[in-house]
Amino acid sequence: MVTNTSGKKKTAIARATISDGEGRVRVNSAPVELAEPELARLKMLEPFRLAEEQREEVDISVDVSGGGTVGQADAVRTAIARGLVQHTNDAELRDAYMEFDRSLLVNDVRQSESKKWGGPGARARYQKSYR
């Protein structure tokens, strides 16, 4: 059985394909163990901390694009967790993820505010001089 899921964080979008296998996890066609920085790698592998026995039963391939390294890591994390819950059809695992951290299963909808005229950013204004 093959399961397709996705995860989003800011402008990063991750699409995960989960199939029966031996525990291989690949992000953009590279083993997740080679992902840098280490903090992002730990974030990507967080769903397996609550579901260690499921890791040896599935192969996961994730394609991620957009955003920065930490945003991509969050998107991958959400896609993997959603895929494991959907693939195993396990309500206990879903409840464990929700109790641990809701963002494992639910996308973070926050986006950065767009820049406006009259300043360098969304809210900041250019300084003015009286002399």
GROMACS .gro file of N, CA and C in nm:
model
  393
    1MET      N    1   0.083  -0.119   0.000
    1MET     CA    2   0.000   0.000   0.000
    1MET      C    3   0.088   0.125   0.000
    2VAL      N    4   0.049   0.225  -0.077
    2VAL     CA    5   0.124   0.349  -0.087
    2VAL      C    6   0.036   0.464  -0.039
    3THR      N    7   0.095   0.552   0.042
    3THR     CA    8   0.022   0.665   0.097
    3THR      C    9   0.094   0.793   0.059
    4ASN      N   10   0.019   0.893   0.012
    4ASN     CA   11   0.074   1.024  -0.022
    4ASN      C   12   0.018   1.127   0.075
    5THR      N   13   0.108   1.207   0.135
    5THR     CA   14   0.066   1.314   0.225
    5THR      C   15   0.150   1.438   0.198
    6SER      N   16   0.109   1.549   0.260
    6SER     CA   17   0.186   1.672   0.244
    6SER      C   18   0.189   1.748   0.375
    7GLY      N   19   0.286   1.838   0.387
    7GLY     CA   20   0.297   1.925   0.504
    7GLY      C   21   0.345   2.061   0.460
    8LYS      N   22   0.304   2.165   0.532
    8LYS     CA   23   0.343   2.301   0.497
    8LYS      C   24   0.390   2.376   0.621
    9LYS      N   25   0.484   2.467   0.600
    9LYS     CA   26   0.528   2.561   0.703
    9LYS      C   27   0.583   2.683   0.631
   10LYS      N   28   0.525   2.800   0.657
   10LYS     CA   29   0.560   2.923   0.587
   10LYS      C   30   0.546   2.899   0.437
   11THR      N   31   0.655   2.911   0.359
   11THR     CA   32   0.645   2.890   0.215
   11THR      C   33   0.701   2.754   0.173
   12ALA      N   34   0.739   2.670   0.270
   12ALA     CA   35   0.793   2.537   0.239
   12ALA      C   36   0.679   2.436   0.226
   13ILE      N   37   0.688   2.353   0.123
   13ILE     CA   38   0.589   2.249   0.099
   13ILE      C   39   0.662   2.115   0.085
   14ALA      N   40   0.620   2.015   0.165
   14ALA     CA   41   0.679   1.882   0.159
   14ALA      C   42   0.573   1.782   0.116
   15ARG      N   43   0.608   1.695   0.021
   15ARG     CA   44   0.519   1.589  -0.025
   15ARG      C   45   0.585   1.455   0.005
   16ALA      N   46   0.518   1.373   0.087
   16ALA     CA   47   0.576   1.245   0.130
   16ALA      C   48   0.501   1.129   0.065
   17THR      N   49   0.579   1.028   0.024
   17THR     CA   50   0.523   0.903  -0.027
   17THR      C   51   0.570   0.792   0.066
   18ILE      N   52   0.474   0.720   0.124
   18ILE     CA   53   0.506   0.616   0.222
   18ILE      C   54   0.460   0.482   0.166
   19SER      N   55   0.554   0.386   0.166
   19SER     CA   56   0.523   0.252   0.116
   19SER      C   57   0.585   0.149   0.210
   20ASP      N   58   0.542   0.025   0.200
   20ASP     CA   59   0.598  -0.083   0.281
   20ASP      C   60   0.744  -0.103   0.241
   21GLY      N   61   0.832  -0.122   0.342
   21GLY     CA   62   0.974  -0.138   0.312
   21GLY      C   63   1.056  -0.172   0.434
   22GLU      N   64   1.183  -0.127   0.433
   22GLU     CA   65   1.278  -0.164   0.538
   22GLU      C   66   1.321  -0.048   0.626
   23GLY      N   67   1.258   0.067   0.619
   23GLY     CA   68   1.295   0.176   0.709
   23GLY      C   69   1.380   0.284   0.646
   24ARG      N   70   1.384   0.291   0.514
   24ARG     CA   71   1.462   0.397   0.449
   24ARG      C   72   1.381   0.527   0.448
   25VAL      N   73   1.448   0.636   0.487
   25VAL     CA   74   1.385   0.769   0.483
   25VAL      C   75   1.473   0.857   0.396
   26ARG      N   76   1.416   0.908   0.286
   26ARG     CA   77   1.493   0.991   0.193
   26ARG      C   78   1.423   1.125   0.178
   27VAL      N   79   1.501   1.233   0.184
   27VAL     CA   80   1.451   1.368   0.165
   27VAL      C   81   1.521   1.426   0.043
   28ASN      N   82   1.445   1.461  -0.059
   28ASN     CA   83   1.499   1.507  -0.187
   28ASN      C   84   1.602   1.408  -0.241
   29SER      N   85   1.568   1.280  -0.240
   29SER     CA   86   1.648   1.169  -0.294
   29SER      C   87   1.779   1.145  -0.220
   30ALA      N   88   1.798   1.204  -0.102
   30ALA     CA   89   1.918   1.179  -0.022
   30ALA      C   90   1.876   1.123   0.114
   31PRO      N   91   1.955   1.031   0.172
   31PRO     CA   92   1.919   0.978   0.303
   31PRO      C   93   1.907   1.090   0.406
   32VAL      N   94   1.807   1.079   0.493
   32VAL     CA   95   1.782   1.185   0.591
   32VAL      C   96   1.900   1.200   0.688
   33GLU      N   97   1.980   1.096   0.703
   33GLU     CA   98   2.096   1.103   0.794
   33GLU      C   99   2.201   1.202   0.744
   34LEU      N  100   2.196   1.238   0.614
   34LEU     CA  101   2.291   1.334   0.559
   34LEU      C  102   2.240   1.477   0.562
   35ALA      N  103   2.118   1.498   0.611
   35ALA     CA  104   2.058   1.632   0.612
   35ALA      C  105   2.134   1.722   0.709
   36GLU      N  106   2.158   1.844   0.666
   36GLU     CA  107   2.225   1.945   0.749
   36GLU      C  108   2.137   2.068   0.756
   37PRO      N  109   2.138   2.146   0.861
   37PRO     CA  110   2.209   2.127   0.987
   37PRO      C  111   2.147   2.017   1.073
   38GLU      N  112   2.218   1.981   1.179
   38GLU     CA  113   2.175   1.870   1.265
   38GLU      C  114   2.038   1.897   1.329
   39LEU      N  115   2.013   2.023   1.366
   39LEU     CA  116   1.886   2.059   1.429
   39LEU      C  117   1.768   2.029   1.335
   40ALA      N  118   1.786   2.058   1.207
   40ALA     CA  119   1.682   2.029   1.108
   40ALA      C  120   1.663   1.878   1.095
   41ARG      N  121   1.772   1.802   1.097
   41ARG     CA  122   1.762   1.656   1.087
   41ARG      C  123   1.686   1.599   1.206
   42LEU      N  124   1.716   1.647   1.326
   42LEU     CA  125   1.647   1.599   1.445
   42LEU      C  126   1.498   1.632   1.438
   43LYS      N  127   1.466   1.749   1.383
   43LYS     CA  128   1.326   1.790   1.370
   43LYS      C  129   1.253   1.700   1.270
   44MET      N  130   1.322   1.663   1.159
   44MET     CA  131   1.260   1.577   1.058
   44MET      C  132   1.231   1.437   1.114
   45LEU      N  133   1.317   1.388   1.203
   45LEU     CA  134   1.303   1.253   1.256
   45LEU      C  135   1.217   1.247   1.382
   46GLU      N  136   1.163   1.360   1.426
   46GLU     CA  137   1.083   1.364   1.548
   46GLU      C  138   0.963   1.270   1.547
   47PRO      N  139   0.891   1.254   1.436
   47PRO     CA  140   0.776   1.162   1.439
   47PRO      C  141   0.814   1.019   1.477
   48PHE      N  142   0.939   0.978   1.452
   48PHE     CA  143   0.980   0.841   1.483
   48PHE      C  144   1.011   0.822   1.631
   49ARG      N  145   1.023   0.930   1.707
   49ARG     CA  146   1.047   0.916   1.851
   49ARG      C  147   0.926   0.855   1.920
   50LEU      N  148   0.806   0.881   1.867
   50LEU     CA  149   0.684   0.825   1.924
   50LEU      C  150   0.640   0.697   1.852
   51ALA      N  151   0.699   0.669   1.736
   51ALA     CA  152   0.659   0.552   1.657
   51ALA      C  153   0.783   0.479   1.607
   52GLU      N  154   0.868   0.434   1.699
   52GLU     CA  155   0.994   0.370   1.660
   52GLU      C  156   0.971   0.237   1.588
   53GLU      N  157   0.869   0.161   1.632
   53GLU     CA  158   0.847   0.030   1.571
   53GLU      C  159   0.794   0.041   1.428
   54GLN      N  160   0.731   0.155   1.392
   54GLN     CA  161   0.681   0.172   1.256
   54GLN      C  162   0.792   0.203   1.156
   55ARG      N  163   0.906   0.255   1.203
   55ARG     CA  164   1.010   0.297   1.110
   55ARG      C  165   1.066   0.180   1.030
   56GLU      N  166   1.081   0.063   1.091
   56GLU     CA  167   1.138  -0.052   1.020
   56GLU      C  168   1.043  -0.113   0.919
   57GLU      N  169   0.915  -0.074   0.924
   57GLU     CA  170   0.815  -0.135   0.836
   57GLU      C  171   0.787  -0.055   0.710
   58VAL      N  172   0.835   0.071   0.701
   58VAL     CA  173   0.798   0.156   0.588
   58VAL      C  174   0.921   0.223   0.525
   59ASP      N  175   0.908   0.255   0.398
   59ASP     CA  176   1.004   0.340   0.328
   59ASP      C  177   0.935   0.473   0.302
   60ILE      N  178   1.006   0.584   0.329
   60ILE     CA  179   0.949   0.717   0.313
   60ILE      C  180   1.036   0.797   0.219
   61SER      N  181   0.974   0.856   0.117
   61SER     CA  182   1.041   0.944   0.023
   61SER      C  183   0.972   1.081   0.029
   62VAL      N  184   1.048   1.186   0.059
   62VAL     CA  185   0.990   1.319   0.074
   62VAL      C  186   1.055   1.413  -0.027
   63ASP      N  187   0.973   1.489  -0.099
   63ASP     CA  188   1.021   1.598  -0.185
   63ASP      C  189   0.978   1.727  -0.120
   64VAL      N  190   1.075   1.816  -0.093
   64VAL     CA  191   1.044   1.941  -0.026
   64VAL      C  192   1.102   2.056  -0.105
   65SER      N  193   1.027   2.167  -0.113
   65SER     CA  194   1.074   2.285  -0.186
   65SER      C  195   1.022   2.410  -0.118
   66GLY      N  196   1.089   2.521  -0.143
   66GLY     CA  197   1.047   2.650  -0.090
   66GLY      C  198   1.093   2.672   0.052
   67GLY      N  199   1.098   2.798   0.093
   67GLY     CA  200   1.131   2.831   0.231
   67GLY      C  201   1.277   2.809   0.265
   68GLY      N  202   1.306   2.816   0.395
   68GLY     CA  203   1.442   2.796   0.444
   68GLY      C  204   1.459   2.657   0.503
   69THR      N  205   1.574   2.633   0.566
   69THR     CA  206   1.605   2.499   0.615
   69THR      C  207   1.512   2.456   0.728
   70VAL      N  208   1.484   2.544   0.823
   70VAL     CA  209   1.400   2.505   0.936
   70VAL      C  210   1.254   2.495   0.894
   71GLY      N  211   1.208   2.583   0.805
   71GLY     CA  212   1.073   2.573   0.753
   71GLY      C  213   1.053   2.443   0.676
   72GLN      N  214   1.153   2.404   0.597
   72GLN     CA  215   1.146   2.278   0.525
   72GLN      C  216   1.145   2.160   0.622
   73ALA      N  217   1.225   2.168   0.728
   73ALA     CA  218   1.229   2.060   0.827
   73ALA      C  219   1.093   2.044   0.893
   74ASP      N  220   1.027   2.155   0.926
   74ASP     CA  221   0.894   2.149   0.987
   74ASP      C  222   0.793   2.088   0.890
   75ALA      N  223   0.801   2.124   0.763
   75ALA     CA  224   0.710   2.071   0.663
   75ALA      C  225   0.731   1.921   0.646
   76VAL      N  226   0.856   1.876   0.643
   76VAL     CA  227   0.888   1.733   0.630
   76VAL      C  228   0.834   1.657   0.751
   77ARG      N  229   0.852   1.714   0.868
   77ARG     CA  230   0.807   1.653   0.993
   77ARG      C  231   0.655   1.630   0.991
   78THR      N  232   0.581   1.731   0.947
   78THR     CA  233   0.436   1.719   0.939
   78THR      C  234   0.396   1.614   0.835
   79ALA      N  235   0.462   1.614   0.719
   79ALA     CA  236   0.428   1.519   0.613
   79ALA      C  237   0.454   1.375   0.659
   80ILE      N  238   0.566   1.351   0.727
   80ILE     CA  239   0.599   1.216   0.774
   80ILE      C  240   0.499   1.170   0.879
   81ALA      N  241   0.469   1.256   0.976
   81ALA     CA  242   0.376   1.218   1.083
   81ALA      C  243   0.237   1.188   1.027
   82ARG      N  244   0.189   1.273   0.938
   82ARG     CA  245   0.058   1.250   0.876
   82ARG      C  246   0.057   1.119   0.798
   83GLY      N  247   0.165   1.094   0.726
   83GLY     CA  248   0.174   0.973   0.646
   83GLY      C  249   0.175   0.847   0.731
   84LEU      N  250   0.249   0.849   0.843
   84LEU     CA  251   0.253   0.732   0.931
   84LEU      C  252   0.114   0.703   0.989
   85VAL      N  253   0.043   0.808   1.030
   85VAL     CA  254  -0.090   0.790   1.086
   85VAL      C  255  -0.184   0.734   0.980
   86GLN      N  256  -0.176   0.789   0.859
   86GLN     CA  257  -0.265   0.746   0.751
   86GLN      C  258  -0.230   0.604   0.704
   87HIS      N  259  -0.099   0.572   0.697
   87HIS     CA  260  -0.054   0.442   0.647
   87HIS      C  261  -0.089   0.330   0.746
   88THR      N  262  -0.066   0.356   0.875
   88THR     CA  263  -0.093   0.253   0.977
   88THR      C  264  -0.238   0.252   1.020
   89ASN      N  265  -0.311   0.361   0.996
   89ASN     CA  266  -0.451   0.374   1.036
   89ASN      C  267  -0.465   0.350   1.187
   90ASP      N  268  -0.375   0.413   1.264
   90ASP     CA  269  -0.365   0.390   1.408
   90ASP      C  270  -0.415   0.512   1.485
   91ALA      N  271  -0.527   0.498   1.555
   91ALA     CA  272  -0.584   0.610   1.632
   91ALA      C  273  -0.499   0.643   1.754
   92GLU      N  274  -0.435   0.542   1.814
   92GLU     CA  275  -0.350   0.567   1.931
   92GLU      C  276  -0.229   0.652   1.893
   93LEU      N  277  -0.170   0.623   1.777
   93LEU     CA  278  -0.056   0.701   1.729
   93LEU      C  279  -0.097   0.845   1.702
   94ARG      N  280  -0.214   0.863   1.642
   94ARG     CA  281  -0.266   0.997   1.615
   94ARG      C  282  -0.285   1.075   1.745
   95ASP      N  283  -0.343   1.011   1.846
   95ASP     CA  284  -0.363   1.076   1.976
   95ASP      C  285  -0.230   1.109   2.042
   96ALA      N  286  -0.131   1.019   2.029
   96ALA     CA  287   0.000   1.044   2.088
   96ALA      C  288   0.067   1.165   2.022
   97TYR      N  289   0.055   1.175   1.889
   97TYR     CA  290   0.111   1.291   1.818
   97TYR      C  291   0.041   1.419   1.861
   98MET      N  292  -0.091   1.416   1.872
   98MET     CA  293  -0.166   1.536   1.911
   98MET      C  294  -0.129   1.581   2.053
   99GLU      N  295  -0.109   1.484   2.141
   99GLU     CA  296  -0.071   1.518   2.278
   99GLU      C  297   0.071   1.572   2.284
  100PHE      N  298   0.162   1.515   2.204
  100PHE     CA  299   0.302   1.557   2.204
  100PHE      C  300   0.316   1.696   2.143
  101ASP      N  301   0.265   1.714   2.022
  101ASP     CA  302   0.274   1.843   1.954
  101ASP      C  303   0.174   1.845   1.840
  102ARG      N  304   0.078   1.937   1.848
  102ARG     CA  305  -0.030   1.942   1.749
  102ARG      C  306   0.023   1.970   1.608
  103SER      N  307   0.134   2.044   1.596
  103SER     CA  308   0.186   2.079   1.464
  103SER      C  309   0.244   1.958   1.389
  104LEU      N  310   0.254   1.842   1.455
  104LEU     CA  311   0.295   1.721   1.383
  104LEU      C  312   0.188   1.680   1.281
  105LEU      N  313   0.061   1.707   1.311
  105LEU     CA  314  -0.047   1.667   1.222
  105LEU      C  315  -0.120   1.783   1.156
  106VAL      N  316  -0.105   1.905   1.211
  106VAL     CA  317  -0.178   2.021   1.161
  106VAL      C  318  -0.078   2.123   1.108
  107ASN      N  319  -0.102   2.171   0.985
  107ASN     CA  320  -0.014   2.272   0.926
  107ASN      C  321  -0.019   2.401   1.007
  108ASP      N  322   0.094   2.471   1.015
  108ASP     CA  323   0.099   2.603   1.078
  108ASP      C  324   0.059   2.705   0.971
  109VAL      N  325  -0.051   2.777   0.993
  109VAL     CA  326  -0.106   2.864   0.889
  109VAL      C  327  -0.042   3.002   0.887
  110ARG      N  328   0.045   3.032   0.983
  110ARG     CA  329   0.103   3.166   0.989
  110ARG      C  330   0.193   3.192   0.869
  111GLN      N  331   0.179   3.311   0.811
  111GLN     CA  332   0.263   3.355   0.700
  111GLN      C  333   0.321   3.491   0.735
  112SER      N  334   0.437   3.524   0.676
  112SER     CA  335   0.495   3.655   0.703
  112SER      C  336   0.412   3.762   0.632
  113GLU      N  337   0.396   3.876   0.697
  113GLU     CA  338   0.316   3.985   0.643
  113GLU      C  339   0.391   4.052   0.528
  114SER      N  340   0.321   4.091   0.423
  114SER     CA  341   0.387   4.147   0.307
  114SER      C  342   0.432   4.291   0.334
  115LYS      N  343   0.538   4.332   0.264
  115LYS     CA  344   0.594   4.466   0.279
  115LYS      C  345   0.497   4.571   0.224
  116LYS      N  346   0.492   4.684   0.292
  116LYS     CA  347   0.409   4.797   0.248
  116LYS      C  348   0.499   4.912   0.203
  117TRP      N  349   0.438   5.010   0.133
  117TRP     CA  350   0.514   5.127   0.090
  117TRP      C  351   0.541   5.217   0.211
  118GLY      N  352   0.644   5.301   0.199
  118GLY     CA  353   0.676   5.398   0.305
  118GLY      C  354   0.767   5.344   0.413
  119GLY      N  355   0.819   5.225   0.393
  119GLY     CA  356   0.907   5.168   0.495
  119GLY      C  357   0.982   5.048   0.443
  120PRO      N  358   1.079   4.999   0.523
  120PRO     CA  359   1.160   4.886   0.479
  120PRO      C  360   1.093   4.751   0.500
  121GLY      N  361   0.981   4.746   0.574
  121GLY     CA  362   0.915   4.619   0.600
  121GLY      C  363   0.765   4.635   0.609
  122ALA      N  364   0.700   4.540   0.675
  122ALA     CA  365   0.555   4.541   0.683
  122ALA      C  366   0.504   4.653   0.773
  123ARG      N  367   0.570   4.673   0.887
  123ARG     CA  368   0.523   4.773   0.984
  123ARG      C  369   0.621   4.888   1.005
  124ALA      N  370   0.751   4.863   0.992
  124ALA     CA  371   0.852   4.967   1.017
  124ALA      C  372   0.842   5.077   0.912
  125ARG      N  373   0.866   5.201   0.952
  125ARG     CA  374   0.865   5.316   0.860
  125ARG      C  375   1.006   5.370   0.846
  126TYR      N  376   1.031   5.440   0.734
  126TYR     CA  377   1.159   5.506   0.716
  126TYR      C  378   1.170   5.623   0.814
  127GLN      N  379   1.291   5.647   0.866
  127GLN     CA  380   1.310   5.759   0.958
  127GLN      C  381   1.304   5.891   0.883
  128LYS      N  382   1.261   5.998   0.954
  128LYS     CA  383   1.259   6.129   0.892
  128LYS      C  384   1.346   6.224   0.973
  129SER      N  385   1.401   6.322   0.901
  129SER     CA  386   1.490   6.418   0.967
  129SER      C  387   1.427   6.558   0.956
  130TYR      N  388   1.434   6.635   1.065
  130TYR     CA  389   1.380   6.771   1.063
  130TYR      C  390   1.488   6.873   1.030
  131ARG      N  391   1.613   6.832   1.027
  131ARG     CA  392   1.723   6.925   0.997
  131ARG      C  393   1.808   6.868   0.887
   0.00000   0.00000   0.00000
